[in-house]
Short mmCIF file of C-alpha atoms and ligand atoms in Angstrom, two decimals:
data_model
loop_
_atom_site.label_atom_id
_atom_site.label_comp_id
_atom_site.label_asym_id
_atom_site.label_seq_id
_atom_site.Cartn_x
_atom_site.Cartn_y
_atom_site.Cartn_z
CA UNK A 23 6.65 15.96 -21.75
CA UNK A 24 10.01 16.59 -22.74
CA UNK A 25 13.25 17.15 -21.25
CA UNK A 26 12.84 20.47 -20.67
CA UNK A 27 9.17 20.12 -18.84
CA UNK A 28 6.46 22.49 -18.82
CA UNK A 29 6.33 25.20 -16.02
CA UNK A 30 2.74 25.87 -17.04
CA UNK A 31 1.62 22.62 -15.64
CA UNK A 32 0.65 22.99 -12.18
CA UNK A 33 2.10 21.16 -9.06
CA UNK A 34 0.21 18.23 -7.56
CA UNK A 35 1.99 16.77 -4.73
CA UNK A 36 0.40 13.06 -3.57
CA UNK A 37 1.09 11.84 -0.17
CA UNK A 38 1.08 7.73 0.14
CA UNK A 39 -0.27 6.21 3.11
CA UNK A 40 0.61 3.10 4.63
CA UNK A 41 -2.09 1.17 2.70
CA UNK A 42 -0.53 2.02 -0.83
CA UNK A 43 2.00 -0.96 0.10
CA UNK A 44 0.65 -3.12 2.74
CA UNK A 45 -3.47 -3.26 3.34
CA UNK A 46 -4.92 -4.55 6.29
CA UNK A 47 -4.57 -8.18 7.21
CA UNK A 48 -1.71 -8.85 4.80
CA UNK A 49 1.72 -9.80 5.74
CA UNK A 50 3.31 -7.37 3.49
CA UNK A 51 5.46 -9.67 1.28
CA UNK A 52 7.26 -7.66 -1.67
CA UNK A 53 4.68 -9.03 -4.21
CA UNK A 54 1.84 -7.62 -2.38
CA UNK A 55 3.24 -4.27 -1.74
CA UNK A 56 3.95 -4.29 -5.75
CA UNK A 57 0.80 -5.23 -6.58
CA UNK A 58 -0.94 -2.93 -4.28
CA UNK A 59 1.23 -0.11 -5.58
CA UNK A 60 -0.36 -0.25 -8.87
CA UNK A 61 -3.74 1.25 -7.66
CA UNK A 62 -2.23 4.73 -6.71
CA UNK A 63 0.64 4.56 -9.03
CA UNK A 64 -1.77 4.32 -12.15
CA UNK A 65 -3.50 7.12 -11.02
CA UNK A 66 -0.60 9.19 -10.76
CA UNK A 67 0.80 8.33 -13.98
CA UNK A 68 -2.69 9.52 -15.60
CA UNK A 69 -2.16 12.62 -13.77
CA UNK A 70 1.35 13.48 -14.81
CA UNK A 71 0.00 14.26 -17.92
CA UNK A 72 -1.72 17.24 -16.41
CA UNK A 73 0.42 18.13 -13.47
CA UNK A 74 3.84 18.60 -12.34
CA UNK A 75 4.19 15.59 -9.85
CA UNK A 76 5.84 15.03 -6.55
CA UNK A 77 5.28 11.68 -4.83
CA UNK A 78 5.73 11.46 -0.91
CA UNK A 79 5.10 8.05 1.20
CA UNK A 80 5.11 6.58 4.62
CA UNK A 81 7.60 3.57 5.85
CA UNK A 82 6.13 2.75 9.33
CA UNK A 83 6.01 -1.22 8.41
CA UNK A 84 9.11 -1.15 6.25
CA UNK A 85 11.31 0.22 9.02
CA UNK A 86 9.20 -1.89 11.61
CA UNK A 87 10.53 -5.25 9.42
CA UNK A 88 14.13 -3.80 9.51
CA UNK A 89 14.22 -2.85 13.19
CA UNK A 90 12.58 -6.56 13.76
CA UNK A 91 15.67 -7.94 11.61
CA UNK A 92 18.04 -6.27 13.81
CA UNK A 93 16.83 -7.49 16.90
CA UNK A 94 16.85 -11.13 15.43
CA UNK A 95 20.33 -10.38 14.81
CA UNK A 96 22.45 -8.93 17.54
CA UNK A 97 25.61 -10.21 15.60
CA UNK A 98 25.46 -7.42 13.05
CA UNK A 99 26.23 -3.49 14.25
CA UNK A 100 22.62 -1.68 15.11
CA UNK A 101 22.00 0.83 12.50
CA UNK A 102 20.43 4.17 13.93
CA UNK A 103 16.84 5.42 12.96
CA UNK A 104 18.03 7.58 10.55
CA UNK A 105 20.04 5.04 8.48
CA UNK A 106 17.04 2.94 8.44
CA UNK A 107 14.96 5.65 6.97
CA UNK A 108 17.36 6.25 4.24
CA UNK A 109 17.25 2.61 3.32
CA UNK A 110 13.55 2.74 2.92
CA UNK A 111 13.52 5.81 1.16
CA UNK A 112 15.88 3.69 -1.36
CA UNK A 113 13.60 0.76 -1.01
CA UNK A 114 10.18 2.22 -1.63
CA UNK A 115 11.51 4.74 -3.92
CA UNK A 116 12.76 2.13 -6.18
CA UNK A 117 9.41 0.47 -6.09
CA UNK A 118 6.93 3.63 -6.83
CA UNK A 119 9.65 4.40 -9.94
CA UNK A 120 9.54 0.77 -11.29
CA UNK A 121 5.70 0.63 -11.08
CA UNK A 122 5.35 4.08 -12.44
CA UNK A 123 7.67 2.98 -15.44
CA UNK A 124 5.47 0.01 -15.63
CA UNK A 125 2.27 2.13 -15.66
CA UNK A 126 3.53 4.77 -18.14
CA UNK A 127 4.62 2.19 -20.79
CA UNK A 128 1.40 0.33 -20.65
CA UNK A 129 -0.08 3.57 -21.18
CA UNK A 130 1.94 5.03 -24.13
CA UNK A 131 4.15 2.41 -25.10
CA UNK A 132 7.82 3.40 -24.77
CA UNK A 133 7.74 6.81 -22.89
CA UNK A 134 9.73 9.62 -22.31
CA UNK A 135 8.71 10.24 -18.83
CA UNK A 136 11.62 11.28 -16.65
CA UNK A 137 11.28 9.39 -12.91
CA UNK A 138 13.97 10.27 -9.89
CA UNK A 139 13.85 9.38 -6.51
CA UNK A 140 15.58 11.84 -3.93
CA UNK A 141 17.31 11.08 -1.04
CA UNK A 142 15.72 13.67 1.43
CA UNK A 143 16.74 15.22 4.62
CA UNK A 144 14.29 17.31 6.79
CA UNK A 145 15.48 19.72 9.04
CA UNK A 146 14.33 19.55 12.97
CA UNK A 147 14.78 21.60 15.95
CA UNK A 148 16.88 20.31 18.47
CA UNK A 149 14.79 22.26 20.69
CA UNK A 150 11.67 20.86 19.47
CA UNK A 151 9.56 19.81 22.57
CA UNK A 152 9.06 16.75 20.77
CA UNK A 153 12.21 15.38 22.18
CA UNK A 154 11.51 16.20 25.57
CA UNK A 155 8.72 13.58 25.82
CA UNK A 156 8.91 10.96 23.08
CA UNK A 157 5.60 10.01 22.03
CA UNK A 158 5.97 8.02 18.43
CA UNK A 159 5.94 3.84 18.93
CA UNK A 160 7.99 2.16 16.45
CA UNK A 161 9.25 -1.52 15.64
CA UNK A 162 7.93 -4.65 17.09
CA UNK A 163 6.13 -5.23 19.99
CA UNK A 164 7.62 -7.12 23.03
CA UNK A 165 6.98 -8.96 26.26
CA UNK A 166 7.79 -7.15 29.45
CA UNK A 167 10.45 -9.12 30.44
CA UNK A 168 12.28 -9.01 27.04
CA UNK A 169 11.66 -5.01 26.87
CA UNK A 170 13.33 -4.51 30.30
CA UNK A 171 16.59 -6.02 28.88
CA UNK A 172 16.48 -3.50 25.86
CA UNK A 173 18.79 -0.41 25.77
CA UNK A 174 16.25 2.10 24.49
CA UNK A 175 12.85 3.18 26.22
CA UNK A 176 9.50 1.47 25.02
CA UNK A 177 5.82 2.50 25.49
CA UNK A 178 2.62 0.46 26.24
CA UNK A 179 0.47 -0.06 23.11
CA UNK A 180 -2.43 -2.51 22.28
CA UNK A 181 0.23 -4.90 20.52
CA UNK A 182 2.57 -4.94 23.53
CA UNK A 183 5.62 -2.77 24.48
CA UNK A 184 7.34 -0.80 21.66
CA UNK A 185 10.37 1.36 21.17
CA UNK A 186 9.42 5.11 21.60
CA UNK A 187 10.83 8.10 19.97
CA UNK A 188 10.61 11.75 19.37
CA UNK A 189 8.56 13.14 16.40
CA UNK A 190 9.77 16.72 16.03
CA UNK A 191 8.18 18.88 13.50
CA UNK A 192 9.85 19.32 10.49
CA UNK A 193 11.48 22.83 9.86
CA UNK A 194 12.76 22.65 6.46
CA UNK A 195 13.19 20.32 3.55
CA UNK A 196 16.65 20.46 2.87
CA UNK A 197 16.36 19.54 -1.19
CA UNK A 198 13.45 21.45 -1.80
CA UNK A 199 15.78 23.24 -4.44
CA UNK A 200 16.71 20.00 -5.98
CA UNK A 201 12.97 18.78 -6.06
CA UNK A 202 11.88 22.32 -7.69
CA UNK A 203 14.44 22.25 -10.03
CA UNK A 204 13.53 18.31 -11.02
CA UNK A 205 9.72 18.54 -11.51
CA UNK A 206 10.34 22.06 -13.61
CA UNK A 207 12.69 19.96 -15.93
CA UNK A 208 10.21 17.93 -16.35
CA UNK A 209 10.77 14.51 -13.87
CA UNK A 210 8.39 13.10 -11.74
CA UNK A 211 9.87 13.10 -8.41
CA UNK A 212 9.51 11.01 -5.43
CA UNK A 213 11.15 12.74 -2.12
CA UNK A 214 10.54 12.73 1.63
CA UNK A 215 10.37 9.40 2.11
CA UNK A 216 9.05 8.04 5.52
CA UNK A 217 8.74 11.90 6.72
CA UNK A 218 12.20 12.55 6.06
CA UNK A 219 16.03 11.76 7.30
CA UNK A 220 15.68 13.82 10.46
CA UNK A 221 18.71 16.09 10.61
CA UNK A 222 19.72 18.98 13.25
CA UNK A 223 22.31 21.50 12.18
CA UNK A 224 25.67 21.89 13.94
CA UNK A 225 27.03 24.94 12.36
CA UNK A 226 27.19 24.27 8.75
CA UNK A 227 27.00 20.55 8.89
CA UNK A 228 23.91 18.28 9.46
CA UNK A 229 23.49 15.65 11.97
CA UNK A 230 21.02 12.72 11.59
CA UNK A 231 19.41 11.83 14.44
CA UNK A 232 16.96 8.99 16.13
CA UNK A 233 13.47 10.28 15.60
CA UNK A 234 10.82 10.30 12.83
CA UNK A 235 8.95 12.73 11.29
CA UNK A 236 5.48 12.48 10.60
CA UNK A 237 5.16 11.86 6.92
CA UNK A 238 1.92 13.99 6.18
CA UNK A 239 3.49 17.15 8.19
CA UNK A 240 6.82 16.79 6.13
CA UNK A 241 4.59 16.49 2.94
CA UNK A 242 2.65 19.74 3.73
CA UNK A 243 6.42 21.42 4.26
CA UNK A 244 7.25 20.29 1.05
CA UNK A 245 4.19 20.74 -0.71
CA UNK A 246 4.57 24.49 0.77
CA UNK A 247 8.09 24.95 -0.02
CA UNK A 248 8.16 23.62 -3.40
CA UNK A 249 5.07 25.83 -4.29
CA UNK A 250 2.56 23.00 -4.93
CA UNK A 251 -0.91 23.82 -5.87
CA UNK A 252 -2.68 20.94 -5.22
CA UNK A 253 -1.56 18.21 -2.37
CA UNK A 254 -3.49 15.09 -1.82
CA UNK A 255 -2.93 12.81 1.22
CA UNK A 256 -4.25 9.23 0.31
CA UNK A 257 -5.18 6.92 2.96
CA UNK A 258 -7.19 3.90 4.16
CA UNK A 259 -10.33 5.49 4.33
CA UNK A 260 -12.79 7.96 2.08
CA UNK A 261 -11.52 11.23 4.27
CA UNK A 262 -12.09 12.59 7.57
CA UNK A 263 -14.96 12.11 9.86
CA UNK A 264 -16.12 13.52 12.78
CA UNK A 265 -17.11 11.55 15.50
CA UNK A 266 -15.43 8.71 13.89
CA UNK A 267 -16.19 5.36 14.65
CA UNK A 268 -19.68 6.41 16.87
CA UNK A 269 -23.28 6.55 16.45
CA UNK A 270 -23.34 9.98 14.79
CA UNK A 271 -20.36 9.31 12.51
CA UNK A 272 -20.31 12.00 9.79
CA UNK A 273 -18.13 12.30 6.72
CA UNK A 274 -17.06 15.61 6.17
CA UNK A 275 -16.91 16.44 2.46
CA UNK A 276 -15.53 20.05 2.76
CA UNK A 277 -14.38 21.86 5.94
CA UNK A 278 -13.01 25.55 5.97
CA UNK A 279 -9.80 26.40 8.08
CA UNK A 280 -11.51 27.52 11.21
CA UNK A 281 -13.74 24.46 11.38
CA UNK A 282 -10.84 22.20 10.84
CA UNK A 283 -8.94 23.69 13.87
CA UNK A 284 -12.17 23.12 16.00
CA UNK A 285 -12.55 19.80 15.38
CA UNK A 286 -8.89 19.08 16.05
CA UNK A 287 -9.14 20.76 19.01
CA UNK A 288 -12.32 18.96 20.03
CA UNK A 289 -10.43 15.81 19.43
CA UNK A 290 -12.04 14.34 16.26
CA UNK A 291 -8.63 13.50 14.57
CA UNK A 292 -6.38 11.81 17.15
CA UNK A 293 -2.73 12.09 16.74
CA UNK A 294 -0.69 9.60 14.73
CA UNK A 295 -3.64 8.84 12.47
CA UNK A 296 -6.33 11.84 11.24
CA UNK A 297 -4.87 14.40 13.25
CA UNK A 298 -1.33 14.84 11.33
CA UNK A 299 -3.50 14.53 8.04
CA UNK A 300 -6.02 17.40 9.02
CA UNK A 301 -3.04 19.65 10.75
CA UNK A 302 -0.76 18.85 7.45
CA UNK A 303 -3.84 19.92 5.13
CA UNK A 304 -4.54 23.05 7.06
CA UNK A 305 -0.84 23.91 7.19
CA UNK A 306 -0.74 23.66 3.43
CA UNK A 307 -3.97 25.89 2.75
CA UNK A 308 -2.77 28.38 5.25
CA UNK A 309 0.63 28.73 3.65
CA UNK A 310 -1.26 29.69 0.32
CA UNK A 311 -1.79 26.32 -1.01
CA UNK A 312 -4.73 26.18 -3.38
CA UNK A 313 -6.36 22.84 -2.54
CA UNK A 314 -5.82 19.74 -0.13
CA UNK A 315 -7.71 17.06 -0.08
CA UNK A 316 -7.80 13.98 2.13
CA UNK A 317 -9.15 10.87 0.45
CA UNK A 318 -8.78 6.88 -0.01
CA UNK A 319 -5.66 5.55 -2.04
CA UNK A 320 -8.61 4.20 -4.73
CA UNK A 321 -9.89 7.98 -5.33
CA UNK A 322 -6.65 10.17 -5.80
CA UNK A 323 -7.80 10.93 -9.38
CA UNK A 324 -11.61 11.65 -8.34
CA UNK A 325 -10.37 13.79 -5.33
CA UNK A 326 -8.31 15.90 -7.65
CA UNK A 327 -11.17 16.27 -9.69
CA UNK A 328 -12.95 17.60 -6.59
CA UNK A 329 -15.53 14.43 -6.59
CA UNK A 330 -14.03 12.66 -3.09
CA UNK A 331 -12.25 13.04 -0.01
CA UNK A 332 -12.54 15.35 2.54
CA UNK A 333 -11.49 19.22 1.02
CA UNK A 334 -10.04 22.17 3.42
CA UNK A 335 -10.97 25.20 2.24
CA UNK A 336 -9.89 28.65 3.16
P1 ADP B 417 -1.63 6.27 6.66
O1 ADP B 417 -0.62 5.31 6.91
O2 ADP B 417 -2.22 6.93 5.42
O3 ADP B 417 -0.98 7.64 7.16
P2 ADP B 417 -2.96 6.62 9.14
O4 ADP B 417 -3.70 4.82 9.87
O5 ADP B 417 -2.01 6.99 9.77
O6 ADP B 417 -3.05 5.95 7.77
O7 ADP B 417 -4.44 7.25 9.27
C1 ADP B 417 -5.34 6.68 8.40
C2 ADP B 417 -6.52 5.94 9.83
O8 ADP B 417 -6.98 6.92 10.53
C3 ADP B 417 -7.84 5.69 9.36
O9 ADP B 417 -7.74 4.18 8.63
C4 ADP B 417 -8.92 5.61 10.12
O10 ADP B 417 -9.12 4.25 11.05
C5 ADP B 417 -8.16 6.63 11.37
N1 ADP B 417 -9.01 7.61 11.80
C6 ADP B 417 -8.83 8.34 12.99
N2 ADP B 417 -9.97 9.45 13.18
C7 ADP B 417 -10.39 9.50 11.90
C8 ADP B 417 -11.47 10.27 11.64
N3 ADP B 417 -11.92 11.48 12.37
N4 ADP B 417 -11.93 10.18 10.29
C9 ADP B 417 -11.17 9.14 9.24
N5 ADP B 417 -10.34 8.19 9.71
C10 ADP B 417 -9.95 8.34 11.08
MG1 MG B 418 -0.11 7.67 9.57
#
């Protein structure tokens, strides 16, 4: 792939879930995160020979660590959530870039590939109903007496009381043109980290806002706006199941948009985990995307080939 890129290659967007960096049971050291990353990134490196590539990723545990660091050190000025999202876009973007660079070098020696991370804002609507009833728990868990002294609202979770913030829907990806141009020029682009830096518009200016945007929904919006052909949502299960965890659990290989909407309504895919993935996949297909597959981090290439995961079909 040269500097001019190859616009005949189809566009593949791969959304990496939390387990791309930290697997269940790990404490999340940087060594662990780098080691884990090589699994999805080696596959993306090979896929970059056939596709123009966009990589998106989550940032939940990483923002959680930053929030905990703030709690532990009240002497430093508090940073709002939008700044923490920006920090993790840099941190994780760097980790994906360097892992990708290593994998490509291993594949083909000194390589010509161009890799770039784009700080990405995502526009949200200040009247989004999500702002009225914040639902998204973030950061560390607190005991009741500690939570009572916090300056922000909390919500009960199985781990304890956690800060709760709004999760408005993504309206548009602000850097969509830059991202499209970069992939057309042959860059592998890492973007929309953590669902993007949430901003609202004041006239012509943007203002960051204390909220988090779901990374699957933001990825689908970017896939749509960049004209992606294939969207892969990679996570820690083989795909979507109905009656998940129950006696009648059934892994779904293919589902139509109508079936997906019905399963969502019937409650098979909970908000905050599988729900947004299925919703994102449905949205991408409805907006004109060719293929959307939810699969495990280990089977990204197989899913692209049509041999793994849950595929949403028109
Ligand atoms: P990510 O970090 O990849 O976004 P999530 O934890 O948000 O991961 O979502 C993946 C999780 O969704 C799985 O680990 C699984 O436990 C859960 N899950 C909930 N419902 C389902 C379902 N119907 N089918 C498959 N997985 C499900
Ligand atoms: Mg998730």
